[in-house]
Coordinates of C-alpha atoms in Angstrom, one line a residue:
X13 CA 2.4 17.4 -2.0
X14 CA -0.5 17.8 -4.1
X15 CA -2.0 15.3 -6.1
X16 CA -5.2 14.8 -8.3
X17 CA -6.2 11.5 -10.4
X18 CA -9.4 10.4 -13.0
X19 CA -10.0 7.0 -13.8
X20 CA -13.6 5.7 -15.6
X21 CA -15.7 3.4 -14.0
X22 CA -16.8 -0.1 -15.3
X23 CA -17.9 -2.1 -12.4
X24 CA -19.7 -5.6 -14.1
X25 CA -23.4 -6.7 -12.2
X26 CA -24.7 -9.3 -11.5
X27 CA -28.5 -8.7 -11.1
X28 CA -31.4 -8.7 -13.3
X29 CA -33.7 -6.4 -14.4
X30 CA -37.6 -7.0 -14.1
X31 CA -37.5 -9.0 -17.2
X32 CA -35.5 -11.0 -15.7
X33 CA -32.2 -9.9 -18.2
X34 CA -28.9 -8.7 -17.2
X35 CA -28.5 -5.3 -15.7
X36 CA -25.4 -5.0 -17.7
X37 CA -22.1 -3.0 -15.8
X38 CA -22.0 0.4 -14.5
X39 CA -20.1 2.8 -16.3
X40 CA -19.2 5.9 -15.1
X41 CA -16.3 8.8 -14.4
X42 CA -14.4 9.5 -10.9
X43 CA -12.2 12.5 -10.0
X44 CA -10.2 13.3 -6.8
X45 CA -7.8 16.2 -5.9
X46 CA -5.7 15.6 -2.6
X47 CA -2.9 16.9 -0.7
X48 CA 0.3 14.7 1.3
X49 CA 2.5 15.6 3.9
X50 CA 4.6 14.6 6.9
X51 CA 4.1 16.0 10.2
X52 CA 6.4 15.1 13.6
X53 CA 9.8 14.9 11.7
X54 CA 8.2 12.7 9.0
X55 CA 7.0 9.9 11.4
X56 CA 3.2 11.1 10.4
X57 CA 1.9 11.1 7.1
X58 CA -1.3 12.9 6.8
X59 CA -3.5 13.0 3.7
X60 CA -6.7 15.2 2.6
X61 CA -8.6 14.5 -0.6
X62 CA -12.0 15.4 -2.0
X63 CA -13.6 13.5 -4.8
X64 CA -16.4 13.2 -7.2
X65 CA -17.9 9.9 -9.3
X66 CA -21.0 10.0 -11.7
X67 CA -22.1 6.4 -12.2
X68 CA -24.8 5.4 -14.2
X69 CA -26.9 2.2 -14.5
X70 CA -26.2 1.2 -11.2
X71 CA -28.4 -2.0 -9.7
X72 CA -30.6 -0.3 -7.4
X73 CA -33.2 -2.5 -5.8
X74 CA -36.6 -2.7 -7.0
X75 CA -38.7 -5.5 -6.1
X76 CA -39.1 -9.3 -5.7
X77 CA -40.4 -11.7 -8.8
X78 CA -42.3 -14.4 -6.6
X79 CA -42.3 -16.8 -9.8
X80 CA -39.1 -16.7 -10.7
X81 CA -37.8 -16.5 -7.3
X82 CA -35.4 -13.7 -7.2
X83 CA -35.0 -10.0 -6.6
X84 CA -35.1 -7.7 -9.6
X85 CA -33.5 -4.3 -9.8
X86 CA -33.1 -1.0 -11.9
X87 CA -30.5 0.7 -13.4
X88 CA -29.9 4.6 -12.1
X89 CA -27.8 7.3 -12.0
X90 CA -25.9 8.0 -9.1
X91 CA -23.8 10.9 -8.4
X92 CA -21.2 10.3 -4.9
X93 CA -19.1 13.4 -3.7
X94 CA -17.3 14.1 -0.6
X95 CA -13.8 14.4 1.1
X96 CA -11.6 12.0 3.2
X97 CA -9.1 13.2 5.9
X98 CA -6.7 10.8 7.3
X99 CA -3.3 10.6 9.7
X100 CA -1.4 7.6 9.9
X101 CA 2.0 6.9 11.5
X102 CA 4.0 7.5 14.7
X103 CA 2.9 9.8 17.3
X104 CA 6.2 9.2 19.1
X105 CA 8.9 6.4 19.1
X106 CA 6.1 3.6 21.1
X107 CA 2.9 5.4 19.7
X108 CA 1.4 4.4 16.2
X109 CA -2.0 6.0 15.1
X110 CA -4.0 5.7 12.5
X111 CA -7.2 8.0 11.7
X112 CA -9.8 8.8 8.9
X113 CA -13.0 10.7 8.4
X114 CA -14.9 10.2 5.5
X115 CA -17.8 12.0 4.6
X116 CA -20.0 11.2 1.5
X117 CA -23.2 12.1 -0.2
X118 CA -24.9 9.8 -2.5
X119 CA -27.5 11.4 -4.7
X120 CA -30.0 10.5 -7.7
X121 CA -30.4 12.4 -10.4
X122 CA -33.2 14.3 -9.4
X123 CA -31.5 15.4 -6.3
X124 CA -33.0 12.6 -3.8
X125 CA -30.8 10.5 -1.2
X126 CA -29.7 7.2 -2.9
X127 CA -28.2 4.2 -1.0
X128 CA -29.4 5.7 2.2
X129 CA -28.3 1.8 4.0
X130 CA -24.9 3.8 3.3
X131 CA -23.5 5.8 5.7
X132 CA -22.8 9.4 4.7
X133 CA -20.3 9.8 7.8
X134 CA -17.6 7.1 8.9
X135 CA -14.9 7.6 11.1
X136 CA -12.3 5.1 12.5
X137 CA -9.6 5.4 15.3
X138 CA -6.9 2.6 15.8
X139 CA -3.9 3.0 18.3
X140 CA -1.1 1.1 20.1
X141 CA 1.8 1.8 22.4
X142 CA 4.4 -0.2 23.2
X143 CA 6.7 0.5 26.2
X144 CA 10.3 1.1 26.4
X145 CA 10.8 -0.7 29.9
X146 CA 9.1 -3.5 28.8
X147 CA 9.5 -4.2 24.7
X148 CA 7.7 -7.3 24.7
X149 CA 4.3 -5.5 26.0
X150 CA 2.1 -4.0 23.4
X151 CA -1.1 -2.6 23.9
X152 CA -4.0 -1.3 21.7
X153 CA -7.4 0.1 20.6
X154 CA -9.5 0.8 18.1
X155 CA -12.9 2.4 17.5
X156 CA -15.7 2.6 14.5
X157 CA -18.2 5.0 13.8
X158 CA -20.7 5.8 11.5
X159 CA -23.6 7.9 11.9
X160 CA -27.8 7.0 10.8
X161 CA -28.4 4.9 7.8
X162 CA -32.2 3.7 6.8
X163 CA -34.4 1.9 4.2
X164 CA -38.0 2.0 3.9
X165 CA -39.0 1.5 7.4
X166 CA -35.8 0.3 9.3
X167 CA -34.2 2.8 10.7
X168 CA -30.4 2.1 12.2
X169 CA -29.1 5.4 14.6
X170 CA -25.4 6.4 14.4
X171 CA -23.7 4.2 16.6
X172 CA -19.5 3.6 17.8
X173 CA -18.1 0.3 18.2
X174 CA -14.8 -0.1 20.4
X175 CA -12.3 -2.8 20.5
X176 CA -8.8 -3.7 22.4
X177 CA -6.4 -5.9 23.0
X178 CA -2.8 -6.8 24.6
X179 CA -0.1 -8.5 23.0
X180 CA 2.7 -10.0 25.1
X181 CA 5.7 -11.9 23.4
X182 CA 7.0 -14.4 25.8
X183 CA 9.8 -15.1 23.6
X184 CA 10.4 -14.7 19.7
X185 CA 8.9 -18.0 19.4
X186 CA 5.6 -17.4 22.0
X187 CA 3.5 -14.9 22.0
X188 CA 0.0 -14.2 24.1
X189 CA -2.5 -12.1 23.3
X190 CA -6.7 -11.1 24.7
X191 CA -8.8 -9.3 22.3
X192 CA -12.0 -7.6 23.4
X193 CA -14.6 -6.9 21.0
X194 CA -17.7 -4.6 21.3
X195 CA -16.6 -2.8 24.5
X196 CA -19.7 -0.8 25.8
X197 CA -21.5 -4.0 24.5
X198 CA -23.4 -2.0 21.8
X199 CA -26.5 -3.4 20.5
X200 CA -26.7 -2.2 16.2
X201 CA -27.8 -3.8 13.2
X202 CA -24.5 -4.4 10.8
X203 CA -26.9 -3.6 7.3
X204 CA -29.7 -2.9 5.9
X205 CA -28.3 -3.6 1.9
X206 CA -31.2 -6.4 2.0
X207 CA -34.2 -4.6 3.2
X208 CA -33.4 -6.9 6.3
X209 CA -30.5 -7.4 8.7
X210 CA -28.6 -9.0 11.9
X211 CA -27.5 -7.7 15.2
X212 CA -23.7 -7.1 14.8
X213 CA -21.5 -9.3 17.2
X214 CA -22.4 -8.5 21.3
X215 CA -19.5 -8.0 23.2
X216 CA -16.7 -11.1 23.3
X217 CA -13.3 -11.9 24.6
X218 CA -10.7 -14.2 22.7
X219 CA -7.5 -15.5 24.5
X220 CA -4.9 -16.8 22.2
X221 CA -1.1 -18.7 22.4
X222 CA 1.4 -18.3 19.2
X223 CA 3.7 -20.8 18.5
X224 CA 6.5 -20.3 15.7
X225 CA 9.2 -22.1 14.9

């Protein structure tokens, strides 16, 4: 199944100019052409798009008023283009997936990298099986990625972060579950939108009991 949509862009901002006055919204056009369709005897559905969006005044940082305070910003053009691949669905009767790639480029007018605290590359992996011989066991995983991003001087490499967990049901009223965050244990800053950023979570383990009635 093919498919293709357009749909303008208002998006309203919140941040000021240098003179302290309202940016004002960004305005702008988006496109995107796709295709559908069902793999495995319709249990998968996977989905490939591309897609275009020309925005323009978009708040884009520009410096810091010490009176006043606050950050100030500028309004430019930014053009964002690039395709998205994804599978969701049921691998088998106990094995659910669900996959996407994104890849986008974000550019300014005169050519140059903009948002470069954006990843251009993103992909994300989440899985979980459950087995016939024993229903009330369900096990899973999941996994982000997302290659360099930088601003100015600080510089984040591409980096994966993996997760997992088990789900037991005791009973339709009990259920027990572990979660496992940050695998490998995998030292990263989570963003760099504010010329500055955190460490993202190191790994943890939660242990939790459901009650319902």
């Amino acid at each position: 199944k093919l498919y293709a949509s357009y749909s303008d862009i208002y998006e309203p901002q919140i941040e000021v100019d240098q003179n302290l006055d309202q940016l004002g919204a960004a305005i702008g056009k988006s496109y995107e052409f796709g295709l559908k369709t069902e793999l495995f005897d319709q249990r998968l559905l996977a989905t490939g798009s591309v897609f275009k969006a020309d925005q323009e005044n978009y708040a884009d940082y520009a410096g810091f008023d010490s009176v006043a305070g606050v950050n100030y910003y500028q309004g430019i053009d930014v053009v964002s283009q690039g395709f998205e691949l994804e599978a969701s669905g049921r691998i088998t009767d106990n094995w659910h997936l669900l996959a996407g790639f994104t890849r986008v480029d974000l550019v300014n007018e005169d050519g140059s990298p903009a948002r470069t605290f954006v990843p251009n590359k993103t992909f994300n992996l989440s899985t979980r099986y459950t087995f016939t011989q024993i229903p009330a066991l369900e096990i899973g995983s999941s996994i982000r990625w997302q290659d360099k991003i930088y601003l100015g001087d600080i510089h984040q490499r591409a980096y994966s972060v993996m997760s997992a967990y088990i789900n037991y049901a005791v009973n339709r009223h009990t259920k027990l579950a572990l979660n496992i965050n940050n695998l490998s244990d995998k030292k990263y800053l989570s963003s760099l939108y504010w010329d500055q950023s955190f460490y993202g979570a190191p790994r943890n383990v939660s242990a939790s009991l459901k009650l319902s009635f």
